[in-house]
């Protein structure tokens, strides 16, 4: 094997390995899977004997998370070591070429040598917040590490960093989802009893925990004075609250009973919590209050939920983010189902039902537990009618001991008979619906059941309002995304474009897939496709930003790699935790080339008219926003006339049933066999072949197909007779004439000659009216023939006088071999030129 | 709006030097003319346009150079171009014999020198 082809093969192997890793990152459900895959990739792409991944724990100590062939002793002996300080902003790889001779390792030298390691390299894993771990490469014999090896290892480390970042985000999502659960699960009330001097006589564990003690025992050793010192006590509005105003103090001062919501803040923190406090006095022998019994409940979650709902309502029009991302994914129906099940279980009732007020002022059964959904769901109850209607219209919690005695009553209730307890759902004085529990037995419900229902309804109302907001927000995000995904493209010179977008199956989430195709000022076409990690409004908004940045940067400097570098900088600079895979290309339809760069995105497919397919795999790098130091490069590839670029997002090739390799092979097969399909339907046809109709789609899918015009011998453009068309003309001529074999000088000559003809049309053909002109260029007979024609009437001369007017014609004559002007015909004016090449 | 041309200005012996980098045609001629005139101080002896990095020019640009030259002359200021003989655009300029209408030097230094100490004109 020649050296060059060996190098090419090794590059191909590295790219394959990187792609596998990127795919694994996208697919893995456990972070350890990603670490293992990273080790496997290193093993296959680099000649190292062993490797390990270490990640800093919460204290910043580097811990082994995955390794191969390292002894326990070695790991124990070296864990925690790092060649960089934890706050190092831009850590670089550190290489120890010969463990025996290098002093970098200091006292670790022995441990390393005992393990039989001759050389090693530390490769930093850098995440959004800086150094998050390291990747270790070990060689048994002393050796140097080539720059390319370290670069590849850094790229792998970057993928691992992306994976860790993604896990963190997902972890946060789960945490906030758990918060929702917390709203529904009953929190034990704190109970304390203290005497006139503030000494605790009794305290339960809940009280201790809520007050910041480890146990009730510890709390009993304190006094209410010292407990209060730990907190800044505020009223609901955040104003300082005097100690005397606290319920316990008030009952000790003589009031029999006192309650209020207290807001408090641990001294030194900036997090507020809310507590609903009730206190009652226990009189002593003298009749004066001797003890205060205090019951308090943490209501922070409810407060926050309520505040968020209020805040969100105010902010909705401005599309501002809601704090709790996870809740967006929780549908109202899921929420209601969970709620009725919980109510039924808590009351031990046979049934629980949730009715919500619909648009026609009717209550509609939206969720039910213990009832056949076929029977109950969708049942409508007019307000003021039936049991639920009465509860709603009177807004009164009600117990009906015998349902059959109540008229009128819905069929599904009457059939069961028995008794019922129901409460209205009210949020900020607005009626939302009714929650009721029913039993086969008559008189099954008591006051405490009604109290429980009231509590559940209070919390449910907040959650329902929230879920509705989230659903509304999701609709907005979906609309936003759709507005960013053109389903039709303006006609672009030299190419045809088609796209397709398929949302995820459950439809509940708005994905971050996007694509774009736009003409640049020089007549070339900028294509992009990408996938923002994340969902909802943030992702949709980020998608808009990235798309706009691409368009803006693309017109300034049409290099996909430099566009990516700038967007990467932009995403790394903003505090948003956003990253994005993307493929970007500048297609020159006249030169029939594509200049592209790939930021961690699945490789775009090239389909030739003869049915061959290949992947554009030459310029792979890391996703945008994942790593500040990422480098992007451009790759130029010649395309065949009529070739199709087929770009897609990973939802098209991801499947739990099949490995990625197989999916890409299937894609190539599906795309190559779809060439008979007209281009506008090609994306949908490929999608239909790859995505089985019966398989749930977990991710959204975007596809973009761009076909070069098939006629390589002719360049035909119709452009507005405006000065901004001139760069387009030159851009098209540049690509076309080079492909026809013109030299640099000949290309420039043809550009000047052609621009002169076009400038004349623009300046003289239409006066102040608007119009268009046609450019036809053909490669023939060893030269290039150009025709520029308009349908206007030239006005003779130039306002500035004939003295300066002659340059254009002089240039056309000097720079071409033949010039022929046909003017004054009804069809307008035509300038024809011919230039031999290689003259 | 995108202009496809970058204009950098500096001063050399009190003479303004504007370097035009990119492409000059009808679509940006007015913008370039305004920018060039902005960089001539009323007191300056003249202006040099450095075309070393101008990759494209046609009759619209040539017209613009003549226009600027006449404007400056009315204000008793000189205008000269610096075009290295190797520059691809030098062919375009020579076809229209622009050197008959205004001085064209091979270097910026030569053009500045020509303005600061004009050759004795007899």
Coordinates of N, CA, C and O in Angstrom, one line a residue, chain A residues 522 555 723 726-727 730 748-749 751-752 755-756 763 803-804 807 810-811 814-815, chain B residues 2 4 23 25-27 55-59 62-63 67 70 88 91-92 95-96:
Chain A
X522 N -23.6 36.8 -5.0 CA -22.8 36.5 -6.2 C -23.4 35.4 -7.0 O -22.8 34.8 -7.9
X555 N -23.5 36.1 3.5 CA -23.3 37.1 2.5 C -22.1 37.9 2.7 O -21.5 38.4 1.7
X723 N -28.4 47.3 -10.7 CA -27.0 47.1 -10.5 C -26.6 45.9 -9.7 O -25.6 45.3 -9.8
X726 N -25.3 42.7 -11.2 CA -23.9 42.5 -11.8 C -23.0 41.5 -11.1 O -22.4 40.7 -11.8
X727 N -23.0 41.5 -9.7 CA -22.2 40.5 -9.1 C -22.7 39.1 -9.4 O -21.9 38.2 -9.4
X730 N -21.4 38.1 -12.7 CA -20.0 37.7 -12.7 C -19.7 36.4 -12.0 O -18.9 35.6 -12.3
X748 N -11.5 36.9 -16.4 CA -11.6 38.3 -16.1 C -12.1 39.1 -17.3 O -13.0 39.9 -17.3
X749 N -11.5 38.7 -18.5 CA -11.9 39.4 -19.7 C -13.4 39.2 -20.0 O -14.1 40.2 -20.3
X751 N -15.7 38.4 -17.9 CA -16.5 39.1 -16.9 C -16.6 40.6 -17.2 O -17.7 41.2 -17.1
X752 N -15.5 41.2 -17.6 CA -15.6 42.7 -17.9 C -16.5 42.9 -19.1 O -17.4 43.7 -19.1
X755 N -20.1 42.2 -18.2 CA -20.6 43.3 -17.3 C -20.9 44.6 -18.1 O -21.9 45.3 -17.8
X756 N -20.1 44.9 -19.1 CA -20.3 46.1 -19.8 C -21.6 46.0 -20.6 O -22.4 47.0 -20.5
X763 N -28.4 50.7 -17.3 CA -28.4 52.2 -17.4 C -29.3 52.7 -18.4 O -29.9 53.8 -18.2
X803 N -18.5 61.9 -24.2 CA -17.1 61.9 -24.0 C -16.6 60.7 -23.1 O -15.6 60.1 -23.4
X804 N -17.5 60.4 -22.2 CA -17.1 59.2 -21.3 C -17.9 58.0 -21.6 O -17.7 57.0 -21.0
X807 N -16.3 53.9 -23.2 CA -15.4 52.9 -22.6 C -16.0 51.5 -22.7 O -15.3 50.5 -22.9
X810 N -15.7 49.9 -26.1 CA -14.3 49.7 -26.4 C -13.8 48.5 -25.6 O -13.1 47.7 -26.2
X811 N -14.2 48.3 -24.4 CA -13.8 47.2 -23.6 C -14.4 45.9 -24.2 O -13.7 44.9 -24.4
X814 N -12.4 45.0 -27.3 CA -11.0 44.6 -27.0 C -10.9 43.2 -26.4 O -10.0 42.5 -26.5
X815 N -11.9 42.9 -25.6 CA -11.8 41.7 -24.7 C -12.5 40.5 -25.4 O -12.3 39.4 -24.8
Chain B
X2 N -24.5 44.9 1.6 CA -23.2 44.3 1.3 C -22.6 45.0 0.1 O -23.3 45.2 -1.0
X4 N -19.3 44.4 -1.3 CA -18.3 43.6 -2.0 C -17.0 44.4 -2.2 O -16.2 44.0 -3.0
X23 N -14.3 44.2 -5.4 CA -14.8 44.4 -6.8 C -15.5 45.8 -6.9 O -16.2 46.1 -6.0
X25 N -17.9 48.0 -9.4 CA -18.8 48.1 -10.6 C -19.9 49.1 -10.3 O -19.9 49.8 -9.3
X26 N -20.9 49.1 -11.2 CA -22.0 50.0 -11.1 C -22.7 49.9 -9.7 O -23.3 50.8 -9.2
X27 N -22.7 48.6 -9.2 CA -23.5 48.4 -8.0 C -23.0 49.1 -6.7 O -23.7 49.3 -5.8
X55 N -9.8 43.4 -7.4 CA -9.8 42.3 -8.3 C -10.6 42.5 -9.6 O -10.5 41.8 -10.6
X56 N -11.5 43.5 -9.5 CA -12.4 43.7 -10.7 C -12.8 45.1 -10.8 O -13.1 45.8 -9.8
X57 N -12.7 45.6 -12.0 CA -13.2 47.0 -12.3 C -13.6 47.0 -13.8 O -13.1 46.3 -14.6
X58 N -14.7 47.8 -14.0 CA -15.1 47.9 -15.4 C -15.4 49.4 -15.7 O -14.9 50.3 -14.9
X59 N -16.1 49.7 -16.7 CA -16.2 51.1 -17.2 C -16.9 52.0 -16.1 O -16.6 53.2 -16.0
X62 N -14.1 53.0 -13.9 CA -13.2 53.9 -14.7 C -13.8 55.3 -14.7 O -13.2 56.3 -14.5
X63 N -15.1 55.3 -15.0 CA -15.9 56.6 -15.0 C -15.7 57.3 -13.6 O -15.6 58.5 -13.5
X67 N -14.2 60.9 -12.7 CA -15.1 61.9 -11.9 C -14.4 62.4 -10.7 O -14.3 63.6 -10.5
X70 N -11.6 64.8 -11.6 CA -12.0 66.2 -12.0 C -12.5 67.0 -10.8 O -12.2 68.2 -10.7
X88 N -4.2 42.1 -12.3 CA -5.1 41.7 -13.5 C -5.9 42.9 -14.1 O -6.1 42.9 -15.3
X91 N -4.8 45.5 -17.3 CA -5.2 45.4 -18.7 C -6.4 46.2 -19.0 O -6.5 46.9 -20.0
X92 N -7.4 46.1 -18.1 CA -8.7 46.8 -18.4 C -8.4 48.3 -18.5 O -8.9 49.0 -19.3
X95 N -6.6 49.3 -21.7 CA -7.5 49.2 -22.9 C -8.1 50.6 -23.2 O -8.2 51.1 -24.3
X96 N -8.6 51.2 -22.1 CA -9.3 52.5 -22.2 C -8.3 53.7 -22.1 O -8.7 54.8 -22.1

